[in-house]
PDB file of C-alpha atoms and ligand atoms in Angstrom:
ATOM      1  CA  MET D   1    -108.566 138.151 -34.297  1.00 31.00           C
ATOM      2  CA  TYR D   2    -110.010 134.830 -33.344  1.00 33.00           C
ATOM      3  CA  ALA D   3    -108.147 131.583 -32.752  1.00 35.00           C
ATOM      4  CA  GLU D   4    -108.520 129.602 -35.935  1.00 36.00           C
ATOM      5  CA  ARG D   5    -109.005 126.302 -34.212  1.00 34.00           C
ATOM      6  CA  PRO D   6    -111.783 126.329 -31.637  1.00 38.00           C
ATOM      7  CA  ASP D   7    -110.974 124.515 -28.385  1.00 34.00           C
ATOM      8  CA  ASN D   8    -114.301 122.812 -28.081  1.00 34.00           C
ATOM      9  CA  ILE D   9    -114.659 121.307 -31.527  1.00 39.00           C
ATOM     10  CA  CYS D  10    -118.109 119.834 -31.852  1.00 42.00           C
ATOM     11  CA  THR D  11    -119.123 117.298 -34.441  1.00 50.00           C
ATOM     12  CA  ASN D  12    -121.842 118.004 -36.988  1.00 54.00           C
ATOM     13  CA  THR D  13    -123.879 114.984 -36.056  1.00 49.00           C
ATOM     14  CA  MET D  14    -124.465 113.707 -32.571  1.00 41.00           C
ATOM     15  CA  SER D  15    -123.345 110.251 -33.646  1.00 39.00           C
ATOM     16  CA  GLU D  16    -120.128 111.099 -35.451  1.00 45.00           C
ATOM     17  CA  ALA D  17    -116.942 110.336 -33.568  1.00 36.00           C
ATOM     18  CA  ALA D  18    -114.727 113.207 -34.697  1.00 49.00           C
ATOM     19  CA  GLY D  19    -114.291 115.817 -37.323  1.00 69.00           C
ATOM     20  CA  LEU D  20    -116.331 118.596 -38.825  1.00 93.00           C
ATOM     21  CA  THR D  21    -118.271 118.800 -42.024  1.00 95.00           C
ATOM     22  CA  ASP D  22    -118.817 121.877 -44.197  1.00 96.00           C
ATOM     23  CA  LEU D  23    -120.593 121.292 -47.497  1.00 97.00           C
ATOM     24  CA  HIS D  24    -121.016 124.896 -48.681  1.00 97.00           C
ATOM     25  CA  CYS D  25    -118.310 127.481 -49.301  1.00 96.00           C
ATOM     26  CA  HIS D  26    -116.863 129.742 -51.991  1.00 97.00           C
ATOM     27  CA  SER D  27    -113.491 130.378 -53.600  1.00 98.00           C
ATOM     28  CA  THR D  28    -112.133 132.875 -56.125  1.00 98.00           C
ATOM     29  CA  ALA D  29    -113.790 130.762 -58.831  1.00 98.00           C
ATOM     30  CA  SER D  30    -116.869 132.800 -57.827  1.00 98.00           C
ATOM     31  CA  ASP D  31    -117.219 135.335 -55.000  1.00 98.00           C
ATOM     32  CA  GLY D  32    -114.962 133.835 -52.324  1.00 97.00           C
ATOM     33  CA  ALA D  33    -111.913 135.727 -51.112  1.00 97.00           C
ATOM     34  CA  LEU D  34    -109.554 132.733 -51.000  1.00 97.00           C
ATOM     35  CA  ALA D  35    -108.160 130.713 -53.881  1.00 98.00           C
ATOM     36  CA  PRO D  36    -109.376 127.084 -53.800  1.00 98.00           C
ATOM     37  CA  ALA D  37    -106.159 125.725 -52.227  1.00 98.00           C
ATOM     38  CA  GLU D  38    -106.097 128.537 -49.642  1.00 98.00           C
ATOM     39  CA  LEU D  39    -109.695 127.814 -48.726  1.00 97.00           C
ATOM     40  CA  VAL D  40    -108.923 124.126 -48.209  1.00 98.00           C
ATOM     41  CA  ALA D  41    -105.926 125.016 -46.019  1.00 97.00           C
ATOM     42  CA  HIS D  42    -108.108 127.354 -43.953  1.00 96.00           C
ATOM     43  CA  ALA D  43    -110.707 124.603 -43.554  1.00 96.00           C
ATOM     44  CA  ALA D  44    -108.034 122.128 -42.442  1.00 95.00           C
ATOM     45  CA  ARG D  45    -106.715 124.582 -39.839  1.00 94.00           C
ATOM     46  CA  SER D  46    -110.274 125.022 -38.594  1.00 93.00           C
ATOM     47  CA  GLY D  47    -110.761 121.303 -37.975  1.00 93.00           C
ATOM     48  CA  ILE D  48    -112.890 120.558 -41.044  1.00 95.00           C
ATOM     49  CA  THR D  49    -112.431 116.972 -42.192  1.00 96.00           C
ATOM     50  CA  ARG D  50    -115.149 116.776 -44.864  1.00 97.00           C
ATOM     51  CA  LEU D  51    -115.414 119.748 -47.221  1.00 98.00           C
ATOM     52  CA  ALA D  52    -117.373 120.662 -50.344  1.00 98.00           C
ATOM     53  CA  LEU D  53    -116.456 123.633 -52.530  1.00 98.00           C
ATOM     54  CA  THR D  54    -119.661 125.050 -54.001  1.00 98.00           C
ATOM     55  CA  ASP D  55    -118.971 128.065 -56.194  1.00 98.00           C
ATOM     56  CA  HIS D  56    -121.788 129.956 -57.899  1.00 98.00           C
ATOM     57  CA  ASP D  57    -122.555 128.285 -61.256  1.00 99.00           C
ATOM     58  CA  SER D  58    -118.967 127.058 -61.600  1.00 98.00           C
ATOM     59  CA  VAL D  59    -116.916 123.924 -61.047  1.00 98.00           C
ATOM     60  CA  ASP D  60    -113.657 125.592 -62.096  1.00 98.00           C
ATOM     61  CA  GLY D  61    -112.150 125.664 -58.588  1.00 98.00           C
ATOM     62  CA  LEU D  62    -112.669 121.954 -57.946  1.00 99.00           C
ATOM     63  CA  PRO D  63    -109.469 120.440 -59.392  1.00 98.00           C
ATOM     64  CA  GLU D  64    -107.198 122.754 -57.368  1.00 98.00           C
ATOM     65  CA  ALA D  65    -109.275 122.236 -54.207  1.00 98.00           C
ATOM     66  CA  ALA D  66    -109.326 118.454 -54.647  1.00 98.00           C
ATOM     67  CA  ARG D  67    -105.524 118.357 -54.997  1.00 98.00           C
ATOM     68  CA  ALA D  68    -105.029 120.476 -51.867  1.00 98.00           C
ATOM     69  CA  ALA D  69    -107.543 118.374 -49.942  1.00 98.00           C
ATOM     70  CA  ALA D  70    -105.758 115.151 -50.905  1.00 98.00           C
ATOM     71  CA  GLU D  71    -102.479 116.552 -49.558  1.00 98.00           C
ATOM     72  CA  LEU D  72    -104.085 117.616 -46.286  1.00 98.00           C
ATOM     73  CA  GLY D  73    -106.110 114.433 -45.763  1.00 97.00           C
ATOM     74  CA  ILE D  74    -109.486 116.157 -46.111  1.00 97.00           C
ATOM     75  CA  ASP D  75    -112.413 114.175 -47.474  1.00 98.00           C
ATOM     76  CA  PHE D  76    -113.260 116.396 -50.452  1.00 98.00           C
ATOM     77  CA  VAL D  77    -116.709 116.630 -52.040  1.00 98.00           C
ATOM     78  CA  SER D  78    -117.106 118.176 -55.496  1.00 98.00           C
ATOM     79  CA  GLY D  79    -119.915 120.707 -55.434  1.00 99.00           C
ATOM     80  CA  VAL D  80    -121.566 123.673 -57.114  1.00 99.00           C
ATOM     81  CA  GLU D  81    -124.216 126.249 -56.119  1.00 98.00           C
ATOM     82  CA  ILE D  82    -126.659 126.676 -58.998  1.00 99.00           C
ATOM     83  CA  SER D  83    -128.726 129.865 -59.394  1.00 98.00           C
ATOM     84  CA  VAL D  84    -132.364 128.988 -60.065  1.00 98.00           C
ATOM     85  CA  SER D  85    -135.327 131.128 -61.098  1.00 98.00           C
ATOM     86  CA  TRP D  86    -138.573 129.898 -59.593  1.00 98.00           C
ATOM     87  CA  GLN D  87    -141.886 131.760 -59.572  1.00 97.00           C
ATOM     88  CA  GLY D  88    -140.141 135.079 -60.123  1.00 95.00           C
ATOM     89  CA  LYS D  89    -137.772 134.414 -57.206  1.00 96.00           C
ATOM     90  CA  VAL D  90    -134.184 133.174 -56.988  1.00 97.00           C
ATOM     91  CA  LEU D  91    -133.322 129.911 -55.233  1.00 98.00           C
ATOM     92  CA  HIS D  92    -129.856 128.462 -54.691  1.00 98.00           C
ATOM     93  CA  VAL D  93    -129.561 124.722 -55.263  1.00 99.00           C
ATOM     94  CA  LEU D  94    -126.358 122.949 -54.257  1.00 98.00           C
ATOM     95  CA  GLY D  95    -125.147 120.020 -56.288  1.00 99.00           C
ATOM     96  CA  LEU D  96    -123.073 117.812 -53.972  1.00 99.00           C
ATOM     97  CA  ASN D  97    -120.820 114.923 -54.925  1.00 98.00           C
ATOM     98  CA  VAL D  98    -121.199 115.715 -58.622  1.00 98.00           C
ATOM     99  CA  ASP D  99    -118.897 114.577 -61.394  1.00 98.00           C
ATOM    100  CA  PRO D 100    -117.538 117.995 -62.389  1.00 98.00           C
ATOM    101  CA  ASP D 101    -116.656 116.761 -65.860  1.00 98.00           C
ATOM    102  CA  HIS D 102    -120.117 115.495 -66.742  1.00 98.00           C
ATOM    103  CA  SER D 103    -121.180 116.986 -70.080  1.00 98.00           C
ATOM    104  CA  VAL D 104    -124.787 117.718 -69.055  1.00 98.00           C
ATOM    105  CA  LEU D 105    -123.699 119.658 -65.960  1.00 99.00           C
ATOM    106  CA  ARG D 106    -120.955 121.431 -67.898  1.00 98.00           C
ATOM    107  CA  ALA D 107    -123.344 122.499 -70.649  1.00 98.00           C
ATOM    108  CA  GLY D 108    -125.910 123.769 -68.140  1.00 98.00           C
ATOM    109  CA  LEU D 109    -123.352 125.777 -66.211  1.00 99.00           C
ATOM    110  CA  ALA D 110    -121.942 127.223 -69.446  1.00 98.00           C
ATOM    111  CA  GLN D 111    -125.387 128.691 -70.206  1.00 98.00           C
ATOM    112  CA  LEU D 112    -125.588 130.283 -66.761  1.00 98.00           C
ATOM    113  CA  GLN D 113    -122.063 131.646 -67.049  1.00 98.00           C
ATOM    114  CA  GLN D 114    -122.967 133.313 -70.328  1.00 98.00           C
ATOM    115  CA  ARG D 115    -126.029 134.935 -68.747  1.00 98.00           C
ATOM    116  CA  ARG D 116    -124.016 135.959 -65.690  1.00 98.00           C
ATOM    117  CA  SER D 117    -121.447 137.653 -67.888  1.00 98.00           C
ATOM    118  CA  THR D 118    -124.150 139.540 -69.827  1.00 98.00           C
ATOM    119  CA  ARG D 119    -125.788 140.575 -66.566  1.00 98.00           C
ATOM    120  CA  ALA D 120    -122.456 141.883 -65.241  1.00 98.00           C
ATOM    121  CA  GLY D 121    -122.367 144.336 -68.168  1.00 98.00           C
ATOM    122  CA  HIS D 122    -125.857 145.586 -67.327  1.00 98.00           C
ATOM    123  CA  ILE D 123    -125.090 145.942 -63.603  1.00 98.00           C
ATOM    124  CA  ALA D 124    -121.878 147.815 -64.417  1.00 98.00           C
ATOM    125  CA  ALA D 125    -123.688 150.194 -66.775  1.00 98.00           C
ATOM    126  CA  ARG D 126    -126.230 151.041 -64.093  1.00 98.00           C
ATOM    127  CA  LEU D 127    -123.592 151.586 -61.406  1.00 98.00           C
ATOM    128  CA  GLU D 128    -121.477 153.678 -63.781  1.00 97.00           C
ATOM    129  CA  LYS D 129    -124.512 155.917 -64.284  1.00 97.00           C
ATOM    130  CA  LEU D 130    -124.543 156.348 -60.522  1.00 96.00           C
ATOM    131  CA  GLY D 131    -120.925 157.483 -60.620  1.00 96.00           C
ATOM    132  CA  LEU D 132    -118.953 154.280 -60.022  1.00 97.00           C
ATOM    133  CA  SER D 133    -116.019 154.537 -62.419  1.00 97.00           C
ATOM    134  CA  ASP D 134    -114.864 151.722 -64.677  1.00 98.00           C
ATOM    135  CA  ALA D 135    -117.170 149.238 -62.962  1.00 98.00           C
ATOM    136  CA  LEU D 136    -117.068 146.435 -65.538  1.00 98.00           C
ATOM    137  CA  ALA D 137    -113.312 146.456 -66.109  1.00 98.00           C
ATOM    138  CA  ARG D 138    -112.640 146.565 -62.381  1.00 98.00           C
ATOM    139  CA  ALA D 139    -115.126 143.780 -61.622  1.00 98.00           C
ATOM    140  CA  GLN D 140    -113.559 141.666 -64.368  1.00 98.00           C
ATOM    141  CA  ALA D 141    -110.064 142.325 -63.047  1.00 98.00           C
ATOM    142  CA  GLN D 142    -111.172 141.417 -59.531  1.00 98.00           C
ATOM    143  CA  ALA D 143    -112.888 138.190 -60.672  1.00 98.00           C
ATOM    144  CA  ALA D 144    -109.759 137.272 -62.665  1.00 97.00           C
ATOM    145  CA  GLY D 145    -111.572 134.786 -64.861  1.00 97.00           C
ATOM    146  CA  GLY D 146    -113.937 133.537 -62.145  1.00 98.00           C
ATOM    147  CA  GLN D 147    -117.677 134.183 -62.179  1.00 98.00           C
ATOM    148  CA  ILE D 148    -118.638 137.836 -61.700  1.00 98.00           C
ATOM    149  CA  THR D 149    -121.244 138.175 -58.957  1.00 98.00           C
ATOM    150  CA  ARG D 150    -122.971 141.069 -57.234  1.00 98.00           C
ATOM    151  CA  THR D 151    -120.414 140.594 -54.436  1.00 98.00           C
ATOM    152  CA  HIS D 152    -117.705 141.864 -56.792  1.00 98.00           C
ATOM    153  CA  PHE D 153    -119.632 145.065 -57.420  1.00 98.00           C
ATOM    154  CA  ALA D 154    -120.316 145.376 -53.693  1.00 98.00           C
ATOM    155  CA  ARG D 155    -116.562 145.243 -53.038  1.00 98.00           C
ATOM    156  CA  LEU D 156    -115.991 148.050 -55.572  1.00 98.00           C
ATOM    157  CA  LEU D 157    -118.593 150.223 -53.829  1.00 98.00           C
ATOM    158  CA  VAL D 158    -116.789 149.646 -50.517  1.00 98.00           C
ATOM    159  CA  ALA D 159    -113.354 150.281 -52.071  1.00 98.00           C
ATOM    160  CA  ASP D 160    -114.543 153.616 -53.482  1.00 98.00           C
ATOM    161  CA  GLY D 161    -115.971 154.677 -50.140  1.00 98.00           C
ATOM    162  CA  ARG D 162    -119.523 154.783 -51.487  1.00 98.00           C
ATOM    163  CA  VAL D 163    -120.673 152.498 -48.652  1.00 98.00           C
ATOM    164  CA  SER D 164    -119.117 151.338 -45.403  1.00 97.00           C
ATOM    165  CA  ASP D 165    -119.463 147.586 -45.924  1.00 96.00           C
ATOM    166  CA  LEU D 166    -120.862 144.839 -48.149  1.00 96.00           C
ATOM    167  CA  LYS D 167    -124.148 144.777 -46.317  1.00 96.00           C
ATOM    168  CA  GLN D 168    -124.706 148.465 -47.026  1.00 98.00           C
ATOM    169  CA  ALA D 169    -123.739 147.924 -50.681  1.00 98.00           C
ATOM    170  CA  PHE D 170    -126.581 145.406 -51.003  1.00 98.00           C
ATOM    171  CA  LYS D 171    -128.975 147.541 -48.991  1.00 98.00           C
ATOM    172  CA  ARG D 172    -128.410 150.635 -51.111  1.00 98.00           C
ATOM    173  CA  PHE D 173    -127.302 149.452 -54.554  1.00 98.00           C
ATOM    174  CA  LEU D 174    -127.486 145.719 -55.229  1.00 98.00           C
ATOM    175  CA  GLY D 175    -130.259 144.145 -53.170  1.00 97.00           C
ATOM    176  CA  ALA D 176    -133.812 143.379 -54.290  1.00 93.00           C
ATOM    177  CA  GLY D 177    -135.385 146.310 -56.086  1.00 93.00           C
ATOM    178  CA  LYS D 178    -132.215 148.466 -56.118  1.00 97.00           C
ATOM    179  CA  SER D 179    -130.687 149.751 -59.329  1.00 94.00           C
ATOM    180  CA  GLY D 180    -127.919 147.145 -59.442  1.00 95.00           C
ATOM    181  CA  ASP D 181    -130.377 144.272 -58.997  1.00 95.00           C
ATOM    182  CA  VAL D 182    -130.565 143.237 -62.662  1.00 97.00           C
ATOM    183  CA  ARG D 183    -133.020 140.362 -62.968  1.00 95.00           C
ATOM    184  CA  ILE D 184    -132.251 137.569 -65.397  1.00 96.00           C
ATOM    185  CA  GLU D 185    -133.604 134.083 -65.990  1.00 98.00           C
ATOM    186  CA  TRP D 186    -131.392 131.553 -64.230  1.00 98.00           C
ATOM    187  CA  ALA D 187    -131.862 127.759 -64.519  1.00 98.00           C
ATOM    188  CA  GLY D 188    -135.314 126.277 -64.001  1.00 98.00           C
ATOM    189  CA  LEU D 189    -135.732 124.206 -60.840  1.00 98.00           C
ATOM    190  CA  ASP D 190    -136.252 120.946 -62.776  1.00 98.00           C
ATOM    191  CA  GLU D 191    -133.382 121.828 -65.050  1.00 98.00           C
ATOM    192  CA  ALA D 192    -130.855 122.451 -62.254  1.00 99.00           C
ATOM    193  CA  ILE D 193    -131.839 119.292 -60.372  1.00 99.00           C
ATOM    194  CA  GLY D 194    -131.659 117.367 -63.668  1.00 98.00           C
ATOM    195  CA  TRP D 195    -128.089 118.546 -64.313  1.00 99.00           C
ATOM    196  CA  ILE D 196    -127.036 117.603 -60.774  1.00 99.00           C
ATOM    197  CA  HIS D 197    -128.594 114.145 -60.993  1.00 98.00           C
ATOM    198  CA  ALA D 198    -127.131 113.558 -64.454  1.00 98.00           C
ATOM    199  CA  ALA D 199    -123.716 114.274 -62.923  1.00 98.00           C
ATOM    200  CA  GLY D 200    -124.381 111.711 -60.178  1.00 98.00           C
ATOM    201  CA  GLY D 201    -124.872 114.270 -57.406  1.00 98.00           C
ATOM    202  CA  LEU D 202    -127.487 115.107 -54.805  1.00 99.00           C
ATOM    203  CA  ALA D 203    -129.500 118.339 -54.957  1.00 99.00           C
ATOM    204  CA  VAL D 204    -129.700 120.316 -51.711  1.00 98.00           C
ATOM    205  CA  LEU D 205    -131.667 123.527 -51.232  1.00 98.00           C
ATOM    206  CA  ALA D 206    -129.263 126.060 -49.702  1.00 98.00           C
ATOM    207  CA  HIS D 207    -129.944 128.414 -46.758  1.00 96.00           C
ATOM    208  CA  PRO D 208    -133.738 127.901 -46.632  1.00 96.00           C
ATOM    209  CA  LEU D 209    -134.367 130.893 -44.372  1.00 95.00           C
ATOM    210  CA  SER D 210    -132.453 133.464 -46.415  1.00 94.00           C
ATOM    211  CA  TYR D 211    -135.012 133.922 -49.212  1.00 95.00           C
ATOM    212  CA  LYS D 212    -137.192 136.303 -47.200  1.00 92.00           C
ATOM    213  CA  PHE D 213    -140.180 134.039 -47.861  1.00 96.00           C
ATOM    214  CA  THR D 214    -143.319 133.963 -45.754  1.00 95.00           C
ATOM    215  CA  GLY D 215    -144.106 130.560 -44.255  1.00 94.00           C
ATOM    216  CA  ALA D 216    -146.570 129.866 -47.064  1.00 96.00           C
ATOM    217  CA  TRP D 217    -144.005 130.639 -49.770  1.00 97.00           C
ATOM    218  CA  ARG D 218    -141.385 128.524 -48.017  1.00 97.00           C
ATOM    219  CA  THR D 219    -143.810 125.598 -47.956  1.00 96.00           C
ATOM    220  CA  ARG D 220    -144.540 126.098 -51.673  1.00 98.00           C
ATOM    221  CA  ALA D 221    -140.831 126.301 -52.525  1.00 98.00           C
ATOM    222  CA  LEU D 222    -139.963 123.192 -50.530  1.00 98.00           C
ATOM    223  CA  ALA D 223    -142.874 121.232 -52.018  1.00 98.00           C
ATOM    224  CA  ALA D 224    -141.798 122.287 -55.536  1.00 98.00           C
ATOM    225  CA  PHE D 225    -138.175 121.378 -54.769  1.00 98.00           C
ATOM    226  CA  LYS D 226    -139.196 117.921 -53.497  1.00 98.00           C
ATOM    227  CA  ALA D 227    -141.556 117.371 -56.446  1.00 98.00           C
ATOM    228  CA  ALA D 228    -138.742 118.287 -58.858  1.00 98.00           C
ATOM    229  CA  GLY D 229    -136.599 115.526 -57.331  1.00 98.00           C
ATOM    230  CA  GLY D 230    -134.695 117.569 -54.732  1.00 99.00           C
ATOM    231  CA  ASP D 231    -132.826 115.401 -52.233  1.00 99.00           C
ATOM    232  CA  GLY D 232    -131.837 117.501 -49.272  1.00 98.00           C
ATOM    233  CA  LEU D 233    -132.088 120.688 -47.263  1.00 98.00           C
ATOM    234  CA  GLU D 234    -129.369 122.760 -45.616  1.00 97.00           C
ATOM    235  CA  VAL D 235    -130.405 122.502 -41.984  1.00 96.00           C
ATOM    236  CA  SER D 236    -127.313 123.774 -40.200  1.00 95.00           C
ATOM    237  CA  CYS D 237    -126.135 126.798 -42.110  1.00 90.00           C
ATOM    238  CA  GLY D 238    -123.826 129.063 -40.255  1.00 78.00           C
ATOM    239  CA  ALA D 239    -122.607 130.166 -36.882  1.00 67.00           C
ATOM    240  CA  SER D 240    -125.105 133.047 -36.754  1.00 72.00           C
ATOM    241  CA  GLN D 241    -128.062 130.676 -37.006  1.00 81.00           C
ATOM    242  CA  LYS D 242    -130.239 130.705 -33.889  1.00 87.00           C
ATOM    243  CA  PRO D 243    -131.388 127.449 -32.228  1.00 87.00           C
ATOM    244  CA  ASP D 244    -135.027 128.051 -33.208  1.00 92.00           C
ATOM    245  CA  GLU D 245    -133.961 128.547 -36.841  1.00 94.00           C
ATOM    246  CA  ILE D 246    -132.166 125.196 -36.863  1.00 94.00           C
ATOM    247  CA  ALA D 247    -135.250 123.608 -35.304  1.00 95.00           C
ATOM    248  CA  LEU D 248    -137.408 125.158 -38.040  1.00 95.00           C
ATOM    249  CA  CYS D 249    -135.126 123.906 -40.838  1.00 96.00           C
ATOM    250  CA  ALA D 250    -135.006 120.462 -39.213  1.00 97.00           C
ATOM    251  CA  ALA D 251    -138.810 120.378 -39.044  1.00 97.00           C
ATOM    252  CA  GLU D 252    -138.975 121.293 -42.757  1.00 97.00           C
ATOM    253  CA  ALA D 253    -136.541 118.481 -43.610  1.00 98.00           C
ATOM    254  CA  ARG D 254    -138.723 115.989 -41.735  1.00 98.00           C
ATOM    255  CA  ARG D 255    -141.959 117.317 -43.220  1.00 98.00           C
ATOM    256  CA  HIS D 256    -140.711 117.204 -46.806  1.00 98.00           C
ATOM    257  CA  GLU D 257    -138.673 114.028 -46.276  1.00 98.00           C
ATOM    258  CA  LEU D 258    -135.368 115.576 -47.244  1.00 98.00           C
ATOM    259  CA  LEU D 259    -131.836 114.596 -46.276  1.00 98.00           C
ATOM    260  CA  ALA D 260    -130.030 117.121 -44.076  1.00 98.00           C
ATOM    261  CA  SER D 261    -126.898 119.088 -44.908  1.00 97.00           C
ATOM    262  CA  VAL D 262    -124.443 121.331 -43.095  1.00 96.00           C
ATOM    263  CA  GLY D 263    -122.858 124.352 -44.764  1.00 96.00           C
ATOM    264  CA  SER D 264    -121.254 127.579 -43.601  1.00 94.00           C
ATOM    265  CA  ASP D 265    -121.534 129.490 -46.923  1.00 95.00           C
ATOM    266  CA  LEU D 266    -118.077 130.854 -46.114  1.00 95.00           C
ATOM    267  CA  HIS D 267    -116.956 133.592 -48.514  1.00 95.00           C
ATOM    268  CA  ASP D 268    -114.222 135.392 -46.623  1.00 95.00           C
ATOM    269  CA  PRO D 269    -112.626 134.420 -43.282  1.00 93.00           C
ATOM    270  CA  ALA D 270    -111.950 138.129 -42.631  1.00 89.00           C
ATOM    271  CA  GLN D 271    -115.703 138.816 -42.644  1.00 84.00           C
ATOM    272  CA  ARG D 272    -116.435 136.383 -39.827  1.00 73.00           C
ATOM    273  CA  TRP D 273    -116.529 137.175 -36.153  1.00 66.00           C
ATOM    274  CA  ILE D 274    -117.190 133.587 -35.075  1.00 70.00           C
ATOM    275  CA  PRO D 275    -114.493 130.975 -35.759  1.00 74.00           C
ATOM    276  CA  TYR D 276    -115.030 129.051 -38.948  1.00 80.00           C
ATOM    277  CA  GLY D 277    -116.019 125.445 -38.354  1.00 78.00           C
ATOM    278  CA  ARG D 278    -118.386 126.097 -35.487  1.00 80.00           C
ATOM    279  CA  LEU D 279    -121.587 124.894 -37.133  1.00 86.00           C
ATOM    280  CA  ALA D 280    -124.444 123.515 -35.078  1.00 87.00           C
ATOM    281  CA  PRO D 281    -124.796 119.719 -35.106  1.00 89.00           C
ATOM    282  CA  LEU D 282    -127.679 118.121 -36.993  1.00 94.00           C
ATOM    283  CA  PRO D 283    -130.471 116.654 -34.894  1.00 95.00           C
ATOM    284  CA  ALA D 284    -129.735 112.929 -34.609  1.00 96.00           C
ATOM    285  CA  ASP D 285    -132.971 111.743 -36.248  1.00 97.00           C
ATOM    286  CA  LEU D 286    -132.170 113.428 -39.577  1.00 98.00           C
ATOM    287  CA  THR D 287    -130.244 111.572 -42.271  1.00 98.00           C
ATOM    288  CA  PRO D 288    -127.041 113.411 -43.230  1.00 98.00           C
ATOM    289  CA  VAL D 289    -126.763 113.940 -46.965  1.00 98.00           C
ATOM    290  CA  TRP D 290    -123.180 112.646 -46.914  1.00 98.00           C
ATOM    291  CA  SER D 291    -124.368 109.209 -45.778  1.00 97.00           C
ATOM    292  CA  ARG D 292    -125.813 108.891 -49.311  1.00 98.00           C
ATOM    293  CA  PHE D 293    -122.687 109.877 -51.225  1.00 97.00           C
ATOM    294  CA  ALA D 294    -121.663 107.024 -53.498  1.00 83.00           C
TER     295      ALA D 294
HETATM  296  P1  AMP G 301    -125.351 136.899 -57.533  1.00 93.24           P
HETATM  297  O1  AMP G 301    -125.439 135.392 -57.602  1.00 93.24           O
HETATM  298  O2  AMP G 301    -124.364 137.462 -58.502  1.00 93.24           O
HETATM  299  O3  AMP G 301    -126.707 137.536 -57.645  1.00 93.24           O
HETATM  300  O4  AMP G 301    -124.774 137.254 -56.110  1.00 93.24           O
HETATM  301  C1  AMP G 301    -125.333 136.697 -54.975  1.00 93.24           C
HETATM  302  C2  AMP G 301    -124.322 136.765 -53.853  1.00 93.24           C
HETATM  303  O5  AMP G 301    -124.338 138.062 -53.268  1.00 93.24           O
HETATM  304  C3  AMP G 301    -124.693 135.848 -52.702  1.00 93.24           C
HETATM  305  O6  AMP G 301    -124.206 134.568 -52.925  1.00 93.24           O
HETATM  306  C4  AMP G 301    -123.996 136.499 -51.532  1.00 93.24           C
HETATM  307  O7  AMP G 301    -122.644 136.087 -51.507  1.00 93.24           O
HETATM  308  C5  AMP G 301    -124.020 137.962 -51.891  1.00 93.24           C
HETATM  309  N1  AMP G 301    -125.051 138.682 -51.132  1.00 93.24           N
HETATM  310  C6  AMP G 301    -126.372 138.739 -51.376  1.00 93.24           C
HETATM  311  N2  AMP G 301    -127.005 139.534 -50.487  1.00 93.24           N
HETATM  312  C7  AMP G 301    -126.050 139.978 -49.637  1.00 93.24           C
HETATM  313  C8  AMP G 301    -126.033 140.843 -48.487  1.00 93.24           C
HETATM  314  N3  AMP G 301    -127.141 141.425 -48.038  1.00 93.24           N
HETATM  315  N4  AMP G 301    -124.845 141.082 -47.868  1.00 93.24           N
HETATM  316  C9  AMP G 301    -123.710 140.511 -48.321  1.00 93.24           C
HETATM  317  N5  AMP G 301    -123.656 139.700 -49.397  1.00 93.24           N
HETATM  318  C10 AMP G 301    -124.790 139.429 -50.039  1.00 93.24           C
HETATM  319 MN1   MN G 302    -122.031 134.347 -52.802  1.00 93.24          MN
HETATM  320 MN1   MN G 303    -126.476 131.138 -51.825  1.00 93.24          MN
HETATM  321 MN1   MN G 304    -123.232 130.154 -51.185  1.00 93.24          MN
END
């Protein structure tokens, strides 16, 4: 086990006096392991002072997280991670500092939730054909009313001993081109950014290096994101990020004139081998997205 609070807490910007920012993580409202209040408590113990909860296509965890954050003195940011279909690929667009009750955002997310639920039935049927018993009912029970994601099916495959870990579950059953990879049409890029802006938030492209794009495709995606009104890019995204990867993301933020964000994409503290909270600081010349929160 690791110590939850690192000794050498670093700040996420060179200029900030104290405290850590994490603007990307998940709770049981989607595929996180911790309930919203538990997640906030874990963040507080880890030295996080500014936190956004960004569940997949859902704002349902935000009220509980906001209440817990208020009690613990954490500066809480209402967020969401919207699934987007673009040019036959999937992008994840974070809405940060949104009004979770805004009707346009709510209506958009409701559509995605409906499609997600339908997709879960298709994924389950395919996995059941491959011998996974009762996949839909067990995924639904596990999600307990939250959004059902491929992560839930991955956990079932691990629980049944079909694979050794989540990574293998994606490699063999759920990742691109595998039988459990059921493609559906998520939100359009303009649509998702429109919902976020309608709800008063800023749109940030999540984990820019995790889409397995070539350089040319990344350039196209970032240009399309900017042209659609995108505001920011996740530049510091996780303890496993290498210095040259941060430099690359920072260069993309400068090139496309995007604000910079910091997000761990935490799903489960038990899955981490590096203490939560240890995210690389943003280069000082970039403008942090949180400096633009109203
Ligand atoms: P979904 O939005 O239902 O398609 O699920 C996507 C989620 O699956 C991501 O947000 C990750 O949490 C998880 N995921 C995708 N690929 C992997 C992987 N290779 N290993 C572990 N988790 C993954
Ligand atoms: Mn996820
Ligand atoms: Mn994502
Ligand atoms: Mn995420």
